[in-house]
Each structure stands twice: as C-alpha cells, then as structure tokens.
mmCIF file of C-alpha atoms in Angstrom:
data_model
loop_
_atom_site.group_PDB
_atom_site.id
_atom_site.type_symbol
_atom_site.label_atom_id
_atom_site.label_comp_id
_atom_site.label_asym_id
_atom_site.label_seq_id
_atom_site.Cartn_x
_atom_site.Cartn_y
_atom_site.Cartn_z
ATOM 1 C CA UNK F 1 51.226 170.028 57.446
ATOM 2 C CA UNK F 2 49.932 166.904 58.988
ATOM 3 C CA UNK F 3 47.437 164.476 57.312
ATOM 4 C CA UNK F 4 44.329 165.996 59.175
ATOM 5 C CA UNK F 5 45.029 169.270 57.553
ATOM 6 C CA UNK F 6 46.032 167.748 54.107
ATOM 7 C CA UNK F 7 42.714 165.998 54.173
ATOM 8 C CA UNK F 8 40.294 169.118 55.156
ATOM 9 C CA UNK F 9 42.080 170.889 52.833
ATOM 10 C CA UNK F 10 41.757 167.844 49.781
ATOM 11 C CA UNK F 11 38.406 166.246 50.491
ATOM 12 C CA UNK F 12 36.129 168.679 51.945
ATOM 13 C CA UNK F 13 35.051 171.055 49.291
ATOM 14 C CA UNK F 14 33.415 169.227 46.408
ATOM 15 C CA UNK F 15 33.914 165.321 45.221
ATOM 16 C CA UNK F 16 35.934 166.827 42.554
ATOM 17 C CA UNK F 17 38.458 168.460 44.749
ATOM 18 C CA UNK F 18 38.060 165.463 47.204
ATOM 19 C CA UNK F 19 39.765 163.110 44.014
ATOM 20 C CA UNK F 20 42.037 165.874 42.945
ATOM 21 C CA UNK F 21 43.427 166.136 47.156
ATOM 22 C CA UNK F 22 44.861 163.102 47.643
ATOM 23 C CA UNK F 23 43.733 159.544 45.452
ATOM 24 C CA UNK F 24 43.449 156.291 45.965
ATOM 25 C CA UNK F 25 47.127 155.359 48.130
ATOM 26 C CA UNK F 26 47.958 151.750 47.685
ATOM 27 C CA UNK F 27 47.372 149.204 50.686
ATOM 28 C CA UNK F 28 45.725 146.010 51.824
ATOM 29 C CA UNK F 29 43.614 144.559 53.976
ATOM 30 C CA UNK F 30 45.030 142.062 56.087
ATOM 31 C CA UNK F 31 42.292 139.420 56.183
ATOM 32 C CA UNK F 32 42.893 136.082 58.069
ATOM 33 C CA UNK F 33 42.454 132.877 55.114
ATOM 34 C CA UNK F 34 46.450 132.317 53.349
ATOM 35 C CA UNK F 35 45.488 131.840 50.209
ATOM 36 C CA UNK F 36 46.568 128.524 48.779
ATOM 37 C CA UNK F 37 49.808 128.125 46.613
ATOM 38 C CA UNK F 38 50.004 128.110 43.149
ATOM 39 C CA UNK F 39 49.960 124.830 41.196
ATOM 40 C CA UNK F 40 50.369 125.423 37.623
ATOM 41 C CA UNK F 41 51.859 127.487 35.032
ATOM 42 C CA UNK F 42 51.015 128.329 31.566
ATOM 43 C CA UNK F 43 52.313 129.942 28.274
ATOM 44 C CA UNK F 44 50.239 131.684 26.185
ATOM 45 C CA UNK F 45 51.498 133.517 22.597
ATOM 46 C CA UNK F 46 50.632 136.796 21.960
ATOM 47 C CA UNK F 47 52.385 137.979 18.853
ATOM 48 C CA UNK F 48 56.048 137.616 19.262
ATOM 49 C CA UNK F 49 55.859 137.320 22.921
ATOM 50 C CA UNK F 50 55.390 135.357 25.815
ATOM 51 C CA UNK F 51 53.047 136.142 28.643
ATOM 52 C CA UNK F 52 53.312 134.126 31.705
ATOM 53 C CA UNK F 53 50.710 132.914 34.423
ATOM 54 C CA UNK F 54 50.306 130.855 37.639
ATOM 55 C CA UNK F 55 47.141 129.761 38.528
ATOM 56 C CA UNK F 56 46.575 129.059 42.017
ATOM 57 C CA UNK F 57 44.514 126.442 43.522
ATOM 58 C CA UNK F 58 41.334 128.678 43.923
ATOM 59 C CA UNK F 59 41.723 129.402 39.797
ATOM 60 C CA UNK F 60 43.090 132.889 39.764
ATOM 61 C CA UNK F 61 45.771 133.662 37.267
ATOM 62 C CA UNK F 62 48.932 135.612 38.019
ATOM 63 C CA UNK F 63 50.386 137.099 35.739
ATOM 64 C CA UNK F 64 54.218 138.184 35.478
ATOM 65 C CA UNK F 65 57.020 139.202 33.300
ATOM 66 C CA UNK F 66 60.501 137.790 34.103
ATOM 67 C CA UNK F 67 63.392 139.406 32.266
ATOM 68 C CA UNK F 68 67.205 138.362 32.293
ATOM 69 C CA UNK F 69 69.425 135.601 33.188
ATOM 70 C CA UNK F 70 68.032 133.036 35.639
ATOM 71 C CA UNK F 71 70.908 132.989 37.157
ATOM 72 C CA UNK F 72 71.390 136.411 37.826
ATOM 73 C CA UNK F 73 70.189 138.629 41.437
ATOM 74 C CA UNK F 74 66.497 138.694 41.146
ATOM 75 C CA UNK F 75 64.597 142.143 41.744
ATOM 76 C CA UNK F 76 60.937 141.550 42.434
ATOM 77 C CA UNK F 77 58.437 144.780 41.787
ATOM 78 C CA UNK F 78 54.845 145.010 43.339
ATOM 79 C CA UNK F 79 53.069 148.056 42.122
ATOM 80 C CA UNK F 80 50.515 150.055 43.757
ATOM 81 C CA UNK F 81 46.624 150.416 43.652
ATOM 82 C CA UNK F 82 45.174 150.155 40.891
ATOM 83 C CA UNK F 83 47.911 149.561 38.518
ATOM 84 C CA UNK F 84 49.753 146.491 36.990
ATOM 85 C CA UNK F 85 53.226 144.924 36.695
ATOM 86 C CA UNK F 86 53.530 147.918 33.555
ATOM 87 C CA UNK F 87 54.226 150.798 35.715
ATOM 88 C CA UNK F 88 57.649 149.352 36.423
ATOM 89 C CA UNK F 89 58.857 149.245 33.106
ATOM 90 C CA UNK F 90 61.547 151.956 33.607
ATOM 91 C CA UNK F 91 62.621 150.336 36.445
ATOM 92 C CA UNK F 92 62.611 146.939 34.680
ATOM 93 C CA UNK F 93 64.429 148.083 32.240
ATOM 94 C CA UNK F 94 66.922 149.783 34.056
ATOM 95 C CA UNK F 95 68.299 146.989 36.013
ATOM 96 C CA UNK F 96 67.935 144.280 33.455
ATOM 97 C CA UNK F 97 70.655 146.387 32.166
ATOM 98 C CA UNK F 98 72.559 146.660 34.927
ATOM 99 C CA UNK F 99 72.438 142.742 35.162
ATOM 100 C CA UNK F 100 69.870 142.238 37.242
ATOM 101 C CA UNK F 101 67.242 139.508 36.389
ATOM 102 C CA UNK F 102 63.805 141.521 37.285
ATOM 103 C CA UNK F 103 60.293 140.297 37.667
ATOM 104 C CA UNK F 104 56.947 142.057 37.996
ATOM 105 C CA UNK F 105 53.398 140.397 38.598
ATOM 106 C CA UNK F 106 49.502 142.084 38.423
ATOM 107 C CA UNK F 107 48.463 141.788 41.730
ATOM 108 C CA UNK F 108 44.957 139.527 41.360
ATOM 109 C CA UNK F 109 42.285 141.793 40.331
ATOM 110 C CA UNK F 110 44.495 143.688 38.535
ATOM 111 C CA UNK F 111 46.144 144.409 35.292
ATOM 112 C CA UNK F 112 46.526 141.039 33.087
ATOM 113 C CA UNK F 113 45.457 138.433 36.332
ATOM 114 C CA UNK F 114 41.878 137.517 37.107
ATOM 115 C CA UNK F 115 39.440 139.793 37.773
ATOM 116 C CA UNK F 116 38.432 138.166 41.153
ATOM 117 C CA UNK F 117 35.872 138.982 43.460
ATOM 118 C CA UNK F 118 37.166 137.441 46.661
ATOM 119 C CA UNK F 119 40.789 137.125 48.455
ATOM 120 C CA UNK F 120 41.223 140.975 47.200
ATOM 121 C CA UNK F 121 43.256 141.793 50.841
ATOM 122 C CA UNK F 122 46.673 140.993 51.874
ATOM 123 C CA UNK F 123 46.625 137.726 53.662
ATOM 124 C CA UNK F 124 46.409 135.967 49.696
ATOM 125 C CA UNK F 125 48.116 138.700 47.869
ATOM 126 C CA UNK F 126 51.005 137.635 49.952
ATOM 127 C CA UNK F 127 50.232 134.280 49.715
ATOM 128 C CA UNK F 128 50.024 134.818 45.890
ATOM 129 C CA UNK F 129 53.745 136.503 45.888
ATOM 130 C CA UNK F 130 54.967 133.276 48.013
ATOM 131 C CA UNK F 131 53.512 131.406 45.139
ATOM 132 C CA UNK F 132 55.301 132.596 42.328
ATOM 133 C CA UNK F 133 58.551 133.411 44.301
ATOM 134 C CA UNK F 134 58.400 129.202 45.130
ATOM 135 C CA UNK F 135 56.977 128.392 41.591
ATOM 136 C CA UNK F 136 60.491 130.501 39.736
ATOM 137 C CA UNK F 137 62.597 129.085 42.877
ATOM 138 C CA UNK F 138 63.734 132.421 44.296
ATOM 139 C CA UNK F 139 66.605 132.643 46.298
ATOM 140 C CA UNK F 140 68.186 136.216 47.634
ATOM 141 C CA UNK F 141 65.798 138.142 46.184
ATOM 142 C CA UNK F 142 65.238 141.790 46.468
ATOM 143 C CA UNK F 143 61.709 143.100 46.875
ATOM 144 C CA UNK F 144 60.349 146.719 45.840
ATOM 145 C CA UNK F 145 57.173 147.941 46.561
ATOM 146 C CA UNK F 146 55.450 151.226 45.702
ATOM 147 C CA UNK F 147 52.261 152.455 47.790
ATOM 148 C CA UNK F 148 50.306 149.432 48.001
ATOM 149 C CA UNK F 149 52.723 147.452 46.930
ATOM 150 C CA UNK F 150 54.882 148.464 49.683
ATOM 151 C CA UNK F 151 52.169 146.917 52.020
ATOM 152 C CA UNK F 152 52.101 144.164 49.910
ATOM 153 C CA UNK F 153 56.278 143.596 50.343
ATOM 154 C CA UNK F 154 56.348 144.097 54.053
ATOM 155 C CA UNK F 155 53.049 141.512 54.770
ATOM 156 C CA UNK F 156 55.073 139.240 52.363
ATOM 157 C CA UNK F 157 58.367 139.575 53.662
ATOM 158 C CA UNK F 158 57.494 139.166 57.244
ATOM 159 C CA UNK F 159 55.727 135.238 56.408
ATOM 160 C CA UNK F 160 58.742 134.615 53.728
ATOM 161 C CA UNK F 161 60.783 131.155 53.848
ATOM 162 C CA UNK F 162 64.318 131.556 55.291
ATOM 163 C CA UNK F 163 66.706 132.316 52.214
ATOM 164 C CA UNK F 164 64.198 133.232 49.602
ATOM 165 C CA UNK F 165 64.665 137.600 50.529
ATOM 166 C CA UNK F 166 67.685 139.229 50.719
ATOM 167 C CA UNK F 167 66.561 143.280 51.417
ATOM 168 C CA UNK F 168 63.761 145.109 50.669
ATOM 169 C CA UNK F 169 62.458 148.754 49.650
ATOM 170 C CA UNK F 170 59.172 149.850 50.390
ATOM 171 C CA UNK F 171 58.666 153.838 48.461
ATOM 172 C CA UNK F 172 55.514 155.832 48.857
ATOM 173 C CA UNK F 173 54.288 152.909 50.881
ATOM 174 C CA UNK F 174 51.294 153.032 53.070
ATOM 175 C CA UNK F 175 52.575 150.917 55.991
ATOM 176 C CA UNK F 176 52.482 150.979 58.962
ATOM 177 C CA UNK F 177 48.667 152.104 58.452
ATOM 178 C CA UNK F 178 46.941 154.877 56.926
ATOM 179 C CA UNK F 179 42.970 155.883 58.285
ATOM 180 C CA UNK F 180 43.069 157.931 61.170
ATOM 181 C CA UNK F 181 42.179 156.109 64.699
ATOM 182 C CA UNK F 182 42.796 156.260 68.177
ATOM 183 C CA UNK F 183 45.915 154.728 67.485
ATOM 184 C CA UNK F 184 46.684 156.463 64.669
ATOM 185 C CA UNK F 185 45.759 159.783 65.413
ATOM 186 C CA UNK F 186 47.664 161.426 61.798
ATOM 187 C CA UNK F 187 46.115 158.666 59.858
ATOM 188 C CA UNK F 188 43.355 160.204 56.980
ATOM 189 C CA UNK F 189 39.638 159.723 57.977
ATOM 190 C CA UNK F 190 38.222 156.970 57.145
ATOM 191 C CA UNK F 191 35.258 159.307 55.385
ATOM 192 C CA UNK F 192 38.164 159.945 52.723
ATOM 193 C CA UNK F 193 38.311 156.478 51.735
ATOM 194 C CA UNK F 194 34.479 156.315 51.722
ATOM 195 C CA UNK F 195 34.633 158.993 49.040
ATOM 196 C CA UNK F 196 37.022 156.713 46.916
ATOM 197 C CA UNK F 197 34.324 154.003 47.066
ATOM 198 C CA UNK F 198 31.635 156.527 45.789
ATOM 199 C CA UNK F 199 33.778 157.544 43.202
ATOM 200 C CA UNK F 200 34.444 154.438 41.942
ATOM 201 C CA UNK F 201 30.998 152.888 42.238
ATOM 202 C CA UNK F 202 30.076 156.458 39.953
ATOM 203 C CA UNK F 203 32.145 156.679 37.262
ATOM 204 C CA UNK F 204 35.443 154.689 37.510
ATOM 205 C CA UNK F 205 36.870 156.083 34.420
ATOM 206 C CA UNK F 206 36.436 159.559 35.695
ATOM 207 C CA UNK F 207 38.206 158.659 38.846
ATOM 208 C CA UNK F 208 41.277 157.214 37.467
ATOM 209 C CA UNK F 209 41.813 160.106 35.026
ATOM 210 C CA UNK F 210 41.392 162.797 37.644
ATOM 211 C CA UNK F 211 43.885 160.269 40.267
ATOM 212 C CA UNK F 212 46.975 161.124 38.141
ATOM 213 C CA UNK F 213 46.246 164.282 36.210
ATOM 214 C CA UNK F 214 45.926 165.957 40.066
ATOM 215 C CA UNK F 215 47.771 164.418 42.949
ATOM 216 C CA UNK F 216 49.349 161.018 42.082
ATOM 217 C CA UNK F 217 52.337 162.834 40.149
ATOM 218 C CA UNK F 218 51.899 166.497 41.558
ATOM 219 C CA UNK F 219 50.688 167.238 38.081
ATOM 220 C CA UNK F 220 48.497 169.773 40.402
ATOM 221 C CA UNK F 221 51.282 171.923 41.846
ATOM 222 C CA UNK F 222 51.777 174.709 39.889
ATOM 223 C CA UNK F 223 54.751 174.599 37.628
ATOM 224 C CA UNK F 224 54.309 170.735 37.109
ATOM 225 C CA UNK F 225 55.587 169.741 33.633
ATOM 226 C CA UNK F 226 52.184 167.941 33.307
ATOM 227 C CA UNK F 227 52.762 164.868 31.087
ATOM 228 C CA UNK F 228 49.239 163.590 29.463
ATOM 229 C CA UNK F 229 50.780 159.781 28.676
ATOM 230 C CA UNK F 230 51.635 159.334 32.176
ATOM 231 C CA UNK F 231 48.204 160.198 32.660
ATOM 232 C CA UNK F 232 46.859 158.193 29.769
ATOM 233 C CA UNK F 233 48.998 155.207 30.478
ATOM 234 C CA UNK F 234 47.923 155.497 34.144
ATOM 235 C CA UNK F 235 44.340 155.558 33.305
ATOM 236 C CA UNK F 236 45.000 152.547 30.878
ATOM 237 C CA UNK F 237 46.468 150.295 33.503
ATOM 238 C CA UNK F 238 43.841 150.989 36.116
ATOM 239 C CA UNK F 239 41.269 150.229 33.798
ATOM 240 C CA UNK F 240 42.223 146.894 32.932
ATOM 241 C CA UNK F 241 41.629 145.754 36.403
ATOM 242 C CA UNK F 242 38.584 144.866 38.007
ATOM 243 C CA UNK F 243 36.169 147.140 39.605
ATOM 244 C CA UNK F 244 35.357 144.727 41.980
ATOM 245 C CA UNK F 245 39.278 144.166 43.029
ATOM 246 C CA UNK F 246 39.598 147.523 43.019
ATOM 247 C CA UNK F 247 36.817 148.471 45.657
ATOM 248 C CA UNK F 248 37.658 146.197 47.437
ATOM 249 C CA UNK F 249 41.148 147.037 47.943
ATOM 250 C CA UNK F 250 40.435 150.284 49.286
ATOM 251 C CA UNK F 251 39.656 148.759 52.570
ATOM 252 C CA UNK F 252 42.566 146.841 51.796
ATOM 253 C CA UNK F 253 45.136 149.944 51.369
ATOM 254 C CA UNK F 254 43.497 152.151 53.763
ATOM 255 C CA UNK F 255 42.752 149.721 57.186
ATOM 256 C CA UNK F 256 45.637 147.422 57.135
ATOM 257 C CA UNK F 257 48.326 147.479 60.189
ATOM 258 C CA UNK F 258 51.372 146.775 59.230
ATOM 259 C CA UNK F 259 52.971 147.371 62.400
ATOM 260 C CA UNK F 260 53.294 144.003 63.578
ATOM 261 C CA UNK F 261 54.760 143.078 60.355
ATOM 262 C CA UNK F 262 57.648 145.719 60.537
ATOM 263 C CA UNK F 263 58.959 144.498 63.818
ATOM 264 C CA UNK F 264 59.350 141.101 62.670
ATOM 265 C CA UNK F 265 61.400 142.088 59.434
ATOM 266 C CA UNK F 266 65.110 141.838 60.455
ATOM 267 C CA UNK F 267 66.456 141.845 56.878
ATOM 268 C CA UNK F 268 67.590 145.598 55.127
ATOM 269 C CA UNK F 269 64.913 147.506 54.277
ATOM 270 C CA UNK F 270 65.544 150.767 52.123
ATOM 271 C CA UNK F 271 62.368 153.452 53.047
ATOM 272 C CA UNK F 272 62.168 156.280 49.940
ATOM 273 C CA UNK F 273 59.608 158.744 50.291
ATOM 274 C CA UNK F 274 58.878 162.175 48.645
ATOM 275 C CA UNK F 275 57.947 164.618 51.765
ATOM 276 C CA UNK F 276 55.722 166.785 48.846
ATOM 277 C CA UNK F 277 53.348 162.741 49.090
ATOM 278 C CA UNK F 278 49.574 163.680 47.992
ATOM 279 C CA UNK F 279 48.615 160.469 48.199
ATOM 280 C CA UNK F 280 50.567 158.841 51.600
ATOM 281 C CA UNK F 281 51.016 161.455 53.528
ATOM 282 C CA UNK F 282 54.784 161.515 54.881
ATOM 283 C CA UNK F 283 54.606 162.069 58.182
ATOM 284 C CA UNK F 284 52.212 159.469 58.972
ATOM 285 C CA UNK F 285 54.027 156.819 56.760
ATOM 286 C CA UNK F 286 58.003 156.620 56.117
ATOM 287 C CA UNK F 287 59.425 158.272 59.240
ATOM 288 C CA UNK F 288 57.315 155.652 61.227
ATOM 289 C CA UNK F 289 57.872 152.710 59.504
ATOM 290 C CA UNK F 290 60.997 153.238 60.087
ATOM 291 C CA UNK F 291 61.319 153.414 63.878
ATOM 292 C CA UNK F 292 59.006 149.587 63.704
ATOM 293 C CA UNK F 293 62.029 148.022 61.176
ATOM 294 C CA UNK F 294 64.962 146.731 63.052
ATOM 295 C CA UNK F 295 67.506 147.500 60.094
ATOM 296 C CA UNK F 296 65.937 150.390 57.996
ATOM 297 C CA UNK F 297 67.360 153.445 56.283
ATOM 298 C CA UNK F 298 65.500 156.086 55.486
ATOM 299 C CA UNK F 299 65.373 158.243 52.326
ATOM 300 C CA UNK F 300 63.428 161.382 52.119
ATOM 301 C CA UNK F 301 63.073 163.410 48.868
ATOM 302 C CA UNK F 302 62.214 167.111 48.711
ATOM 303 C CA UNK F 303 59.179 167.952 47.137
ATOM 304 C CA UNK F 304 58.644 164.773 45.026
ATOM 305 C CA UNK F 305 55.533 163.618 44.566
ATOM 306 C CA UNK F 306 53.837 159.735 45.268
ATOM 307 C CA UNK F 307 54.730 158.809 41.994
ATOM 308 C CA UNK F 308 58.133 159.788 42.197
ATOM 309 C CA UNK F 309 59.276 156.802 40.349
ATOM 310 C CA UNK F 310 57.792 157.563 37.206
ATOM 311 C CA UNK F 311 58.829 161.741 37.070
ATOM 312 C CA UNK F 312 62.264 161.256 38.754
ATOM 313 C CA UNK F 313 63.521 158.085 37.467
ATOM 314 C CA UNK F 314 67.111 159.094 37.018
ATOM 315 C CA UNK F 315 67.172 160.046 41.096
ATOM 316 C CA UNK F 316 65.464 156.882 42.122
ATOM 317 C CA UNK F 317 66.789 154.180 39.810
ATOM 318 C CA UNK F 318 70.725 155.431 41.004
ATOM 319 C CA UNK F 319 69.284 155.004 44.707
ATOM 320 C CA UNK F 320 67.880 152.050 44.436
ATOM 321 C CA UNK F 321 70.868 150.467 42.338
ATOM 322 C CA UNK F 322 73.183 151.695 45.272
ATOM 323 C CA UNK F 323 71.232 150.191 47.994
ATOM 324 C CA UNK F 324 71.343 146.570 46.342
ATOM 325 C CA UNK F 325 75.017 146.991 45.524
ATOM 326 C CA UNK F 326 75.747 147.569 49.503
ATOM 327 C CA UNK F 327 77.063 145.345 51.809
ATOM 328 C CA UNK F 328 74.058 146.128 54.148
#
C-alpha cells in the first residue's frame, strides 16, 4: 500500500478516523536563522534529584538528563513530536546498563524546556543539540532519533564539528521528507497535516489521546495487546509541551527536506523501520533515506508499528546495542 492509499483510507472519512489513520509523524521545518549557542547552565532540586538546563542566548531552556560515567561512550536520544526526553527511558536504561553513558533532552517547546513561540523548526533545534553536545564536551557520540527526532539527528549530524559523532540511527524517522509534491509524489497530502492543525487548535487533549490509543502503537490493529499507560503516559508527555511548539512543528515534521542533509552524512547510519508504520509511511521514508546516505544499513521490521520502541523493546534495544558494538 503506498502513502496515497494509506491516507484516503486514514483521513478521508470523518476527523475522527482522520486522527485514528495516521497522527502527528515527527519532523521539522528547516528554517534558515542557526539559532545561537547555549551560554549557561543551571541546577535546580526537585526532591532527591537533579534536573538539568542550558539556556541559550535567546532565553530558552533545555532541558536534559545525563546518566553514567562521563567517561564512558555517550548515546544521545532525540524523541519525536510531541513528546519529551521521557519516552526513552527504556532505552536509557538499557544502555546505562550496558555501560553506556546516555543523554536525552526536550526538544524546545517541549516536555520540561520552554514553551517557546519562535525557532520551533530545525535550523535551531539543531543548533540547540550543537549546544548542549559543546556545553557536556561530546566526543564520539552516538545519536538516535525516533520520527521527528530522526529529522532532528540527520539536520544535526550533517552541520556537526569534526569528532563530536561517531554513527547514527534514525527509526521511524520522517526524512528524507514526508507531504506529497511533485517531487515527492508518495509523500501524504499536505491536507493531512492541515487536519493535525485543526485538531490541535480544537481540542489538543483529545488529539493526543486518540494519537496513541489508534495508530502511533498499532493499538488499532486488531489483536493489539492495547496498553492504556502507554497511552496515558503518551498523552502526559505531549501535554506538557506547548501548543504553540507543537503547531508549529507540524510544518516542521511534515515540509522539511532532508535530502540534502543525507548526502552529506558520511558517518554509519543504522535505518530501523517497522513496514506495518501508521504514522511514516515506509515506503516513502526508510528505503529512501537510505539510497541518499553514503554508509547506511537498513533494518526493516515486520509488522511493527511507529512506536516500535516502546512495544518491542527487547527486539530493538539488542539491535541497536549490536550496531554500536560494530566495527562499522
């Protein structure tokens, strides 16, 4: 099925079975203004813990966890629309046990970081990343992105300092571009990603509930083992962001081209994608990112979903963990 047919069949009936087709994937707009680097950090106590910022020179706050020894390989996570840093934690936890010292952020707009209302595209979220990757003095790191975040690793990885990224995985990710144009003739309609807007703008909450209870896990294919904290913690996360952020980076995930960005990467890059995607449809995605990359490999996964992470952990943690033990 290619992504014209998934969307007539996902978006044209009601709003309702427009959300429940195929949600909000996870991109960016690629905008021209870097944003500039980050110049402070702080430290603020919250119980027994220790949550950690940057704030960059236009006064957004990053947040980001960083677990393990500083001296050990880092692993750097960048979730997908409209999540946070949180919906790594298996992941996290996973390879800080393996060794691995493993950091997450909240894009801005999202999760714990400001709730801005400008430099929501991908120009300054990778400008953000180069930020805190310069402000913890990264070296060899390995950077994973999911959906958006995927974007987010490629647009970053492409503009990175020599020595600072050692491979990269992009899973579920929406380069090299997702609406449909000339171009891109398998891309989803851009009227799609005008009904996410609507949605959002109508009753946000609503949205994000129906986003993962339907096609963002394949809780909607029948036999699902439907999980209702995924769900809940999936609503929680998106919530915390900002609406404004969020609209925003629909644009963002839905128009950006990537394509000039995956020539330039020379580096490993590890593509995982479930062909079963509601969300990023595969055909239009992995297998074509691939052909852009120089030194790619490419992992396709029957009948997983987009959030594949999160219901098949065991398969895609062992992957992933075999990919950065390689000598490629």
């Amino acid at each position: 099925m290619n992504a014209t047919t998934i969307a007539q069949a996902s978006f044209t009936a009601t709003r309702r079975d427009m959300l429940l087709g195929g949600s909000a994937a996870l991109a960016v707009a690629a905008l021209p203004k870097m944003a500039p680097a980050a110049t402070a950090e702080k430290a603020t106590e919250e119980g027994n813990s220790i949550m950690s910022y940057i704030t960059t020179e236009d006064g957004t706050e990053i947040f980001y966890k960083d677990w393990g020894p500083r001296d050990a390989q880092p692993i750097v996570f960048h979730h997908g629309w409209p999540l946070s840093a949180d919906d790594w934690d298996n992941q996290m936890m996973f390879f800080l046990g393996q060794g691995f010292r493993v950091i997450a952020h909240d894009r801005r707009g999202h999760g714990r970081s400001t709730q801005t209302d400008t430099g929501n595209e991908m120009d300054t979220y990778a400008a953000d990343v180069a930020a805190l990757a310069e402000k913890l003095d990264l070296k060899g790191a390995i950077h994973v992105g999911h959906s958006t975040g995927g974007g987010e690793v490629v647009h970053y990885v492409a503009r990175s300092k020599p020595g600072r990224v050692s491979k990269a995985v992009i899973i579920g990710a929406v380069p090299p571009i997702m609406v449909k144009s000339e171009k891109n003739p398998g891309g989803l309609p851009i009227e799609v990603f005008d009904g996410f807007r609507a949605a959002l703008v109508a009753n946000r909450a609503q949205f994000f509930r129906d986003v993962p209870a339907g096609p963002f896990y394949g809780f909607n294919r029948p036999g699902a083992q439907v999980s209702e904290g995924v769900i809940q913690n999936w609503w929680r996360q998106g919530m915390m962001g900002g609406a404004k952020a969020h609209y925003d980076c629909i644009k963002a995930f839905s128009e950006t081209d990537f394509t000039e960005d995956l020539k330039k990467i020379d580096l490993p890059v590890l593509v995982m994608h479930g062909d079963d995607d509601q969300i990023v449809p595969y055909a239009d995605s992995a297998p074509l990112s691939v052909k852009l990359l120089k030194n790619s490999t490419l992992k396709t996964y029957a009948g997983l979903p987009h959030g594949m992470c999160t219901t098949h952990p065991d398969v895609i943690n062992a992957d992933l963990l075999a990919f950065f033990k390689s000598s490629s």
